[in-house]
Amino acid sequence: MEALKPNEGLGMEKNITKYRDNILYQPILKTGKTFYLSFAILSLVVLFAAFAYFKQFKYGLGVSGLNSPIFWGVYITNFVFFIGVSHAGTLISAILRISKAEWRRSITRSAEVITVLVLFFGLGNILIDLGRIDRLMIVILHGRFQSPLLWDVVSLTTYLTASSVYLFLPLIPDIALLRDRLPPGFRKSFYEVLSLGWAGTEKQIHYLEKGISIMAVTVLPIAVSVHTVVSYVFSMTVQPMWHSSIFGPYFVAGAIFSGIAGIIVAMAFLRKVYHLEGYFRDVHFNYLGILLLVMTCLWFYFTFCEYITVFYGNEPMEMSIFMEKMSGKYAPQFWLMVITCFVIPFTILANNRTRNVTGTVIASISVNIGMWLERFTIVVPTLMHPRLPYELGIYSPTWVEWAILMGCFALFTMIYMVFTKLFPIVSLWEVQEGREKAHGEVAERLSTYLPPS
Amino acid sequence: MKEGNESIRKKVILGLQISLLCCFYLFALGVFTFLACAIYRSVVNHDHPVHAIVLSSVITCAFLIITSVMTMVFTVIIKEGQRNARENGGAAHEGNI
């Protein structure tokens, strides 16, 4: 398989721009002023967030809006949101790889990177929510497996490990290409270490493909279990509107929903900035748009089921929270969530004419805003009216929490940008492999399930 | 002199590649130790050990799969890379230049 062989040797680095996919090397070889400017602006946001965190670390969680009984707010919302977005890589890459969807080839890498990065931010928000970071040691040294919080710790660790391995394995042939094509220097040595001596021999190809296939199958149940376990943090309590048996699938569906939206936004960003129109084509946005439309409907169905059950049951504790969302203090967030998660994406994506690149990106941004609000309206209103006889709580996030939220997004963007400067954001060998053998394979597959003519 | 330096460089790179795998083993060992401690604590304290045993078994299975994949891929690629370099009498693709 030629695609997996780094076919040019040392000394060919001058010819790097002559390759067919040379545009994919451009971000690695050249860094423009815009990159540095964007990086500087984002650094300022991150510094401001670091200042906010320092303030919280020094003065305690009192500087945030968290109080008794509303002890979970923006940080836990961020945690659930980021873990949800992390499903982008799993869905796009693993499911599409297993189902042999050929259109996945140029979009898998950008999705897998999102998965690994946002998981760190999900975990990071938990540490921020702890207040004192040293409390993490209490979880490690004295954690009890009866607590869903510890289930979260272990399932997230497993997911992060599996996702990282799943990101690294398909990177190896591309790192070898860079190793062989870059001029001598630190970066070449860096790629030399990471490429593990990849030479594209039959045995290496066989074992790498085997490894990728095993990881694709392994990472799927882990991903589903992760968001199910995240939902258990809420549903295993007897708090009103949390104690629900559909929370597991509801959270998983929401995670895949926000994950697809996340990858569409990232693809649009990469396409625009690095001129990758040839790799992230209209058809990719169209297919992902259709997937997003399906998930929009599924999300609406789950939300409807969840709320109609509460309404029909008319249990007083649950109704107080229900009414708080419908017409109370959190009504603006709730209705904005309905508009951004269902009305806007459904209207845009259900129409063939508006389901273009711009339309899909608008719908995706809308979904991401909506899904963050959904997590917020799940976490906070219930704590406002807990089952135990606390006084009614009021929660308004302070500038510290907003700064940290902005800092998370800025730092994520910065790390993503750095990744694109170190590794090809489109899997070179998978694209090449698609060119070489996809036509034949697809024709053969068609002949296996179509009736003979 | 140049050959000597190149040989040392290759050994350092190989050492770093093997250390990557060793780091992963250390991390996996940490996870297994954490799980074993959690089971031990729950058994000693009569604190519903079944929870700990069931959940630890699931996580252990997942980590064993990941560790096996890492071992398989790393060892095969590194060994083949070394063999290929030896056969070509130098770096992985010097023979092609």
mmCIF file of C-alpha atoms in Angstrom, chain A residues 201-425:
data_model
loop_
_atom_site.group_PDB
_atom_site.id
_atom_site.type_symbol
_atom_site.label_atom_id
_atom_site.label_comp_id
_atom_site.label_asym_id
_atom_site.label_seq_id
_atom_site.Cartn_x
_atom_site.Cartn_y
_atom_site.Cartn_z
ATOM 1 C CA THR A 201 6.992 -2.207 5.490
ATOM 2 C CA GLU A 202 4.222 -4.769 5.037
ATOM 3 C CA LYS A 203 4.539 -5.925 8.634
ATOM 4 C CA GLN A 204 4.380 -2.381 10.027
ATOM 5 C CA ILE A 205 1.333 -1.585 7.907
ATOM 6 C CA HIS A 206 -0.409 -4.797 8.954
ATOM 7 C CA TYR A 207 0.123 -4.226 12.679
ATOM 8 C CA LEU A 208 -0.688 -0.519 12.553
ATOM 9 C CA GLU A 209 -3.982 -1.184 10.773
ATOM 10 C CA LYS A 210 -4.745 -3.937 13.257
ATOM 11 C CA GLY A 211 -4.016 -1.556 16.142
ATOM 12 C CA ILE A 212 -6.200 1.204 14.680
ATOM 13 C CA SER A 213 -9.078 -1.248 14.122
ATOM 14 C CA ILE A 214 -8.877 -2.576 17.692
ATOM 15 C CA MET A 215 -8.799 0.960 19.092
ATOM 16 C CA ALA A 216 -11.733 2.061 16.902
ATOM 17 C CA VAL A 217 -13.833 -0.757 18.349
ATOM 18 C CA THR A 218 -12.559 -0.209 21.906
ATOM 19 C CA VAL A 219 -13.036 3.544 22.008
ATOM 20 C CA LEU A 220 -16.760 3.397 21.101
ATOM 21 C CA PRO A 221 -18.121 1.652 24.223
ATOM 22 C CA ILE A 222 -15.715 3.694 26.335
ATOM 23 C CA ALA A 223 -17.085 6.931 24.834
ATOM 24 C CA VAL A 224 -20.692 5.892 25.410
ATOM 25 C CA SER A 225 -19.897 4.814 28.971
ATOM 26 C CA VAL A 226 -18.162 8.120 29.720
ATOM 27 C CA HIS A 227 -21.139 10.324 29.048
ATOM 28 C CA THR A 228 -23.487 7.837 30.643
ATOM 29 C CA VAL A 229 -21.361 7.988 33.772
ATOM 30 C CA VAL A 230 -21.314 11.798 33.582
ATOM 31 C CA SER A 231 -25.127 11.694 33.595
ATOM 32 C CA TYR A 232 -25.049 9.316 36.590
ATOM 33 C CA VAL A 233 -23.419 12.074 38.637
ATOM 34 C CA PHE A 234 -26.841 13.712 38.460
ATOM 35 C CA SER A 235 -29.287 10.865 38.003
ATOM 36 C CA MET A 236 -27.939 8.664 40.822
ATOM 37 C CA THR A 237 -29.033 11.334 43.293
ATOM 38 C CA VAL A 238 -32.708 11.665 44.270
ATOM 39 C CA GLN A 239 -32.801 15.340 43.382
ATOM 40 C CA PRO A 240 -35.928 16.438 41.497
ATOM 41 C CA MET A 241 -35.510 16.504 37.692
ATOM 42 C CA TRP A 242 -32.141 14.746 37.982
ATOM 43 C CA HIS A 243 -33.349 11.325 39.125
ATOM 44 C CA SER A 244 -34.287 10.152 35.641
ATOM 45 C CA SER A 245 -33.641 6.842 33.922
ATOM 46 C CA ILE A 246 -33.290 8.449 30.480
ATOM 47 C CA PHE A 247 -30.463 10.743 31.588
ATOM 48 C CA GLY A 248 -27.820 8.289 30.315
ATOM 49 C CA PRO A 249 -29.021 8.110 26.679
ATOM 50 C CA TYR A 250 -30.164 11.767 26.848
ATOM 51 C CA PHE A 251 -26.626 12.845 27.743
ATOM 52 C CA VAL A 252 -25.017 10.575 25.147
ATOM 53 C CA ALA A 253 -27.325 11.910 22.415
ATOM 54 C CA GLY A 254 -26.584 15.471 23.545
ATOM 55 C CA ALA A 255 -22.852 14.723 23.527
ATOM 56 C CA ILE A 256 -22.903 13.393 19.971
ATOM 57 C CA PHE A 257 -25.066 16.384 18.992
ATOM 58 C CA SER A 258 -22.611 18.950 20.356
ATOM 59 C CA GLY A 259 -19.666 16.856 19.097
ATOM 60 C CA ILE A 260 -20.855 17.007 15.497
ATOM 61 C CA ALA A 261 -21.502 20.732 15.855
ATOM 62 C CA GLY A 262 -17.993 21.159 17.287
ATOM 63 C CA ILE A 263 -16.285 19.388 14.399
ATOM 64 C CA ILE A 264 -18.267 21.386 11.815
ATOM 65 C CA VAL A 265 -17.131 24.656 13.404
ATOM 66 C CA ALA A 266 -13.505 23.436 13.563
ATOM 67 C CA MET A 267 -13.616 22.281 9.923
ATOM 68 C CA ALA A 268 -14.997 25.620 8.772
ATOM 69 C CA PHE A 269 -12.244 27.417 10.697
ATOM 70 C CA LEU A 270 -9.485 25.224 9.202
ATOM 71 C CA ARG A 271 -10.957 25.441 5.714
ATOM 72 C CA LYS A 272 -10.992 29.225 5.858
ATOM 73 C CA VAL A 273 -7.635 29.779 7.550
ATOM 74 C CA TYR A 274 -5.550 27.147 5.705
ATOM 75 C CA HIS A 275 -7.470 27.216 2.420
ATOM 76 C CA LEU A 276 -8.419 23.558 2.669
ATOM 77 C CA GLU A 277 -11.472 23.796 0.411
ATOM 78 C CA GLY A 278 -10.219 20.765 -1.488
ATOM 79 C CA TYR A 279 -10.206 18.601 1.637
ATOM 80 C CA PHE A 280 -13.151 19.933 3.645
ATOM 81 C CA ARG A 281 -15.551 20.044 0.746
ATOM 82 C CA ASP A 282 -19.174 21.096 0.539
ATOM 83 C CA VAL A 283 -20.203 17.453 0.553
ATOM 84 C CA HIS A 284 -18.580 16.948 3.977
ATOM 85 C CA PHE A 285 -20.574 19.835 5.396
ATOM 86 C CA ASN A 286 -23.701 18.490 3.727
ATOM 87 C CA TYR A 287 -23.263 14.986 5.194
ATOM 88 C CA LEU A 288 -22.380 16.304 8.620
ATOM 89 C CA GLY A 289 -25.315 18.702 8.337
ATOM 90 C CA ILE A 290 -27.645 15.758 7.744
ATOM 91 C CA LEU A 291 -26.165 13.958 10.759
ATOM 92 C CA LEU A 292 -26.670 17.128 12.796
ATOM 93 C CA LEU A 293 -30.284 17.319 11.614
ATOM 94 C CA VAL A 294 -30.902 13.749 12.769
ATOM 95 C CA MET A 295 -29.355 14.544 16.150
ATOM 96 C CA THR A 296 -31.439 17.753 16.375
ATOM 97 C CA CYS A 297 -34.596 15.686 16.063
ATOM 98 C CA LEU A 298 -33.299 13.071 18.502
ATOM 99 C CA TRP A 299 -32.360 15.763 21.026
ATOM 100 C CA PHE A 300 -35.827 17.311 20.737
ATOM 101 C CA TYR A 301 -37.435 13.903 21.220
ATOM 102 C CA PHE A 302 -35.426 13.197 24.393
ATOM 103 C CA THR A 303 -36.074 16.693 25.776
ATOM 104 C CA PHE A 304 -39.789 16.388 25.059
ATOM 105 C CA CYS A 305 -39.943 12.951 26.756
ATOM 106 C CA GLU A 306 -38.067 14.235 29.794
ATOM 107 C CA TYR A 307 -40.229 17.314 30.317
ATOM 108 C CA ILE A 308 -43.624 15.843 29.440
ATOM 109 C CA THR A 309 -43.060 13.071 32.009
ATOM 110 C CA VAL A 310 -42.317 15.617 34.725
ATOM 111 C CA PHE A 311 -45.279 17.773 33.727
ATOM 112 C CA TYR A 312 -47.741 14.870 33.612
ATOM 113 C CA GLY A 313 -46.468 13.440 36.916
ATOM 114 C CA ASN A 314 -47.131 16.825 38.568
ATOM 115 C CA GLU A 315 -44.920 15.985 41.527
ATOM 116 C CA PRO A 316 -44.651 19.255 43.542
ATOM 117 C CA MET A 317 -40.864 19.245 44.001
ATOM 118 C CA GLU A 318 -40.262 18.573 40.322
ATOM 119 C CA MET A 319 -42.940 21.042 39.225
ATOM 120 C CA SER A 320 -41.266 23.876 41.125
ATOM 121 C CA ILE A 321 -38.120 23.325 39.025
ATOM 122 C CA PHE A 322 -40.140 22.743 35.867
ATOM 123 C CA MET A 323 -41.924 26.071 36.346
ATOM 124 C CA GLU A 324 -38.632 27.783 37.176
ATOM 125 C CA LYS A 325 -37.440 26.748 33.701
ATOM 126 C CA MET A 326 -40.694 27.444 31.850
ATOM 127 C CA SER A 327 -41.577 30.829 33.273
ATOM 128 C CA GLY A 328 -39.288 31.535 36.232
ATOM 129 C CA LYS A 329 -35.776 32.822 36.756
ATOM 130 C CA TYR A 330 -34.221 30.400 34.257
ATOM 131 C CA ALA A 331 -36.878 30.751 31.561
ATOM 132 C CA PRO A 332 -34.704 32.973 29.301
ATOM 133 C CA GLN A 333 -31.928 30.356 29.311
ATOM 134 C CA PHE A 334 -34.393 27.504 28.774
ATOM 135 C CA TRP A 335 -36.225 29.069 25.844
ATOM 136 C CA LEU A 336 -32.984 30.292 24.302
ATOM 137 C CA MET A 337 -31.795 26.689 24.539
ATOM 138 C CA VAL A 338 -34.913 25.464 22.704
ATOM 139 C CA ILE A 339 -34.408 28.077 19.991
ATOM 140 C CA THR A 340 -30.692 27.431 19.533
ATOM 141 C CA CYS A 341 -30.793 23.660 19.879
ATOM 142 C CA PHE A 342 -33.912 22.989 17.841
ATOM 143 C CA VAL A 343 -35.600 25.902 16.069
ATOM 144 C CA ILE A 344 -32.530 27.417 14.370
ATOM 145 C CA PRO A 345 -30.706 24.180 13.378
ATOM 146 C CA PHE A 346 -33.887 22.427 12.280
ATOM 147 C CA THR A 347 -35.015 25.366 10.156
ATOM 148 C CA ILE A 348 -31.628 25.651 8.458
ATOM 149 C CA LEU A 349 -30.720 21.993 8.076
ATOM 150 C CA ALA A 350 -34.104 20.640 7.001
ATOM 151 C CA ASN A 351 -33.954 22.809 3.892
ATOM 152 C CA ASN A 352 -31.683 21.633 1.065
ATOM 153 C CA ARG A 353 -31.019 25.189 -0.077
ATOM 154 C CA THR A 354 -29.883 26.464 3.335
ATOM 155 C CA ARG A 355 -27.934 23.312 4.231
ATOM 156 C CA ASN A 356 -24.783 24.712 2.641
ATOM 157 C CA VAL A 357 -21.447 25.485 4.302
ATOM 158 C CA THR A 358 -22.581 28.805 5.795
ATOM 159 C CA GLY A 359 -25.919 27.411 6.934
ATOM 160 C CA THR A 360 -24.345 24.341 8.526
ATOM 161 C CA VAL A 361 -21.790 26.455 10.369
ATOM 162 C CA ILE A 362 -24.467 28.854 11.675
ATOM 163 C CA ALA A 363 -26.545 25.879 12.827
ATOM 164 C CA SER A 364 -23.490 24.341 14.517
ATOM 165 C CA ILE A 365 -22.562 27.512 16.402
ATOM 166 C CA SER A 366 -26.190 27.780 17.467
ATOM 167 C CA VAL A 367 -26.170 24.160 18.673
ATOM 168 C CA ASN A 368 -22.983 24.673 20.680
ATOM 169 C CA ILE A 369 -24.453 27.711 22.433
ATOM 170 C CA GLY A 370 -27.678 25.808 23.021
ATOM 171 C CA MET A 371 -25.955 22.727 24.390
ATOM 172 C CA TRP A 372 -23.981 24.811 26.870
ATOM 173 C CA LEU A 373 -27.267 26.379 27.996
ATOM 174 C CA GLU A 374 -28.860 22.938 28.198
ATOM 175 C CA ARG A 375 -26.145 21.769 30.601
ATOM 176 C CA PHE A 376 -26.615 24.970 32.600
ATOM 177 C CA THR A 377 -30.386 24.547 32.849
ATOM 178 C CA ILE A 378 -29.926 20.947 33.981
ATOM 179 C CA VAL A 379 -27.342 21.741 36.661
ATOM 180 C CA VAL A 380 -28.471 24.971 38.296
ATOM 181 C CA PRO A 381 -32.324 25.066 38.627
ATOM 182 C CA THR A 382 -32.425 21.729 40.471
ATOM 183 C CA LEU A 383 -29.909 22.966 43.026
ATOM 184 C CA MET A 384 -31.995 26.100 43.420
ATOM 185 C CA HIS A 385 -34.849 23.895 44.672
ATOM 186 C CA PRO A 386 -33.147 20.884 46.300
ATOM 187 C CA ARG A 387 -35.156 18.105 47.875
ATOM 188 C CA LEU A 388 -33.633 18.770 51.290
ATOM 189 C CA PRO A 389 -35.101 21.752 53.182
ATOM 190 C CA TYR A 390 -32.504 24.342 52.239
ATOM 191 C CA GLU A 391 -33.402 27.967 51.764
ATOM 192 C CA LEU A 392 -34.130 28.928 48.167
ATOM 193 C CA GLY A 393 -30.806 29.539 46.407
ATOM 194 C CA ILE A 394 -29.963 32.186 43.847
ATOM 195 C CA TYR A 395 -27.029 31.784 41.487
ATOM 196 C CA SER A 396 -25.507 34.322 39.162
ATOM 197 C CA PRO A 397 -22.063 33.562 37.740
ATOM 198 C CA THR A 398 -19.443 36.211 38.546
ATOM 199 C CA TRP A 399 -16.769 37.671 36.258
ATOM 200 C CA VAL A 400 -14.331 35.044 37.602
ATOM 201 C CA GLU A 401 -16.410 32.210 36.146
ATOM 202 C CA TRP A 402 -16.990 33.970 32.822
ATOM 203 C CA ALA A 403 -13.264 34.775 32.576
ATOM 204 C CA ILE A 404 -12.336 31.144 33.190
ATOM 205 C CA LEU A 405 -14.915 30.009 30.611
ATOM 206 C CA MET A 406 -13.465 32.407 28.029
ATOM 207 C CA GLY A 407 -9.969 31.302 28.986
ATOM 208 C CA CYS A 408 -10.901 27.664 28.379
ATOM 209 C CA PHE A 409 -12.094 28.422 24.847
ATOM 210 C CA ALA A 410 -9.070 30.623 24.140
ATOM 211 C CA LEU A 411 -6.576 28.038 25.430
ATOM 212 C CA PHE A 412 -8.313 25.287 23.488
ATOM 213 C CA THR A 413 -8.034 27.349 20.288
ATOM 214 C CA MET A 414 -4.362 28.080 20.986
ATOM 215 C CA ILE A 415 -3.454 24.431 21.541
ATOM 216 C CA TYR A 416 -5.437 23.450 18.445
ATOM 217 C CA MET A 417 -3.508 26.064 16.455
ATOM 218 C CA VAL A 418 -0.194 24.729 17.775
ATOM 219 C CA PHE A 419 -1.217 21.201 16.788
ATOM 220 C CA THR A 420 -1.837 22.350 13.221
ATOM 221 C CA LYS A 421 1.685 23.779 13.212
ATOM 222 C CA LEU A 422 3.228 20.474 14.273
ATOM 223 C CA PHE A 423 1.183 17.808 12.504
ATOM 224 C CA PRO A 424 -0.936 17.645 9.330
ATOM 225 C CA ILE A 425 -4.526 18.394 10.293
#
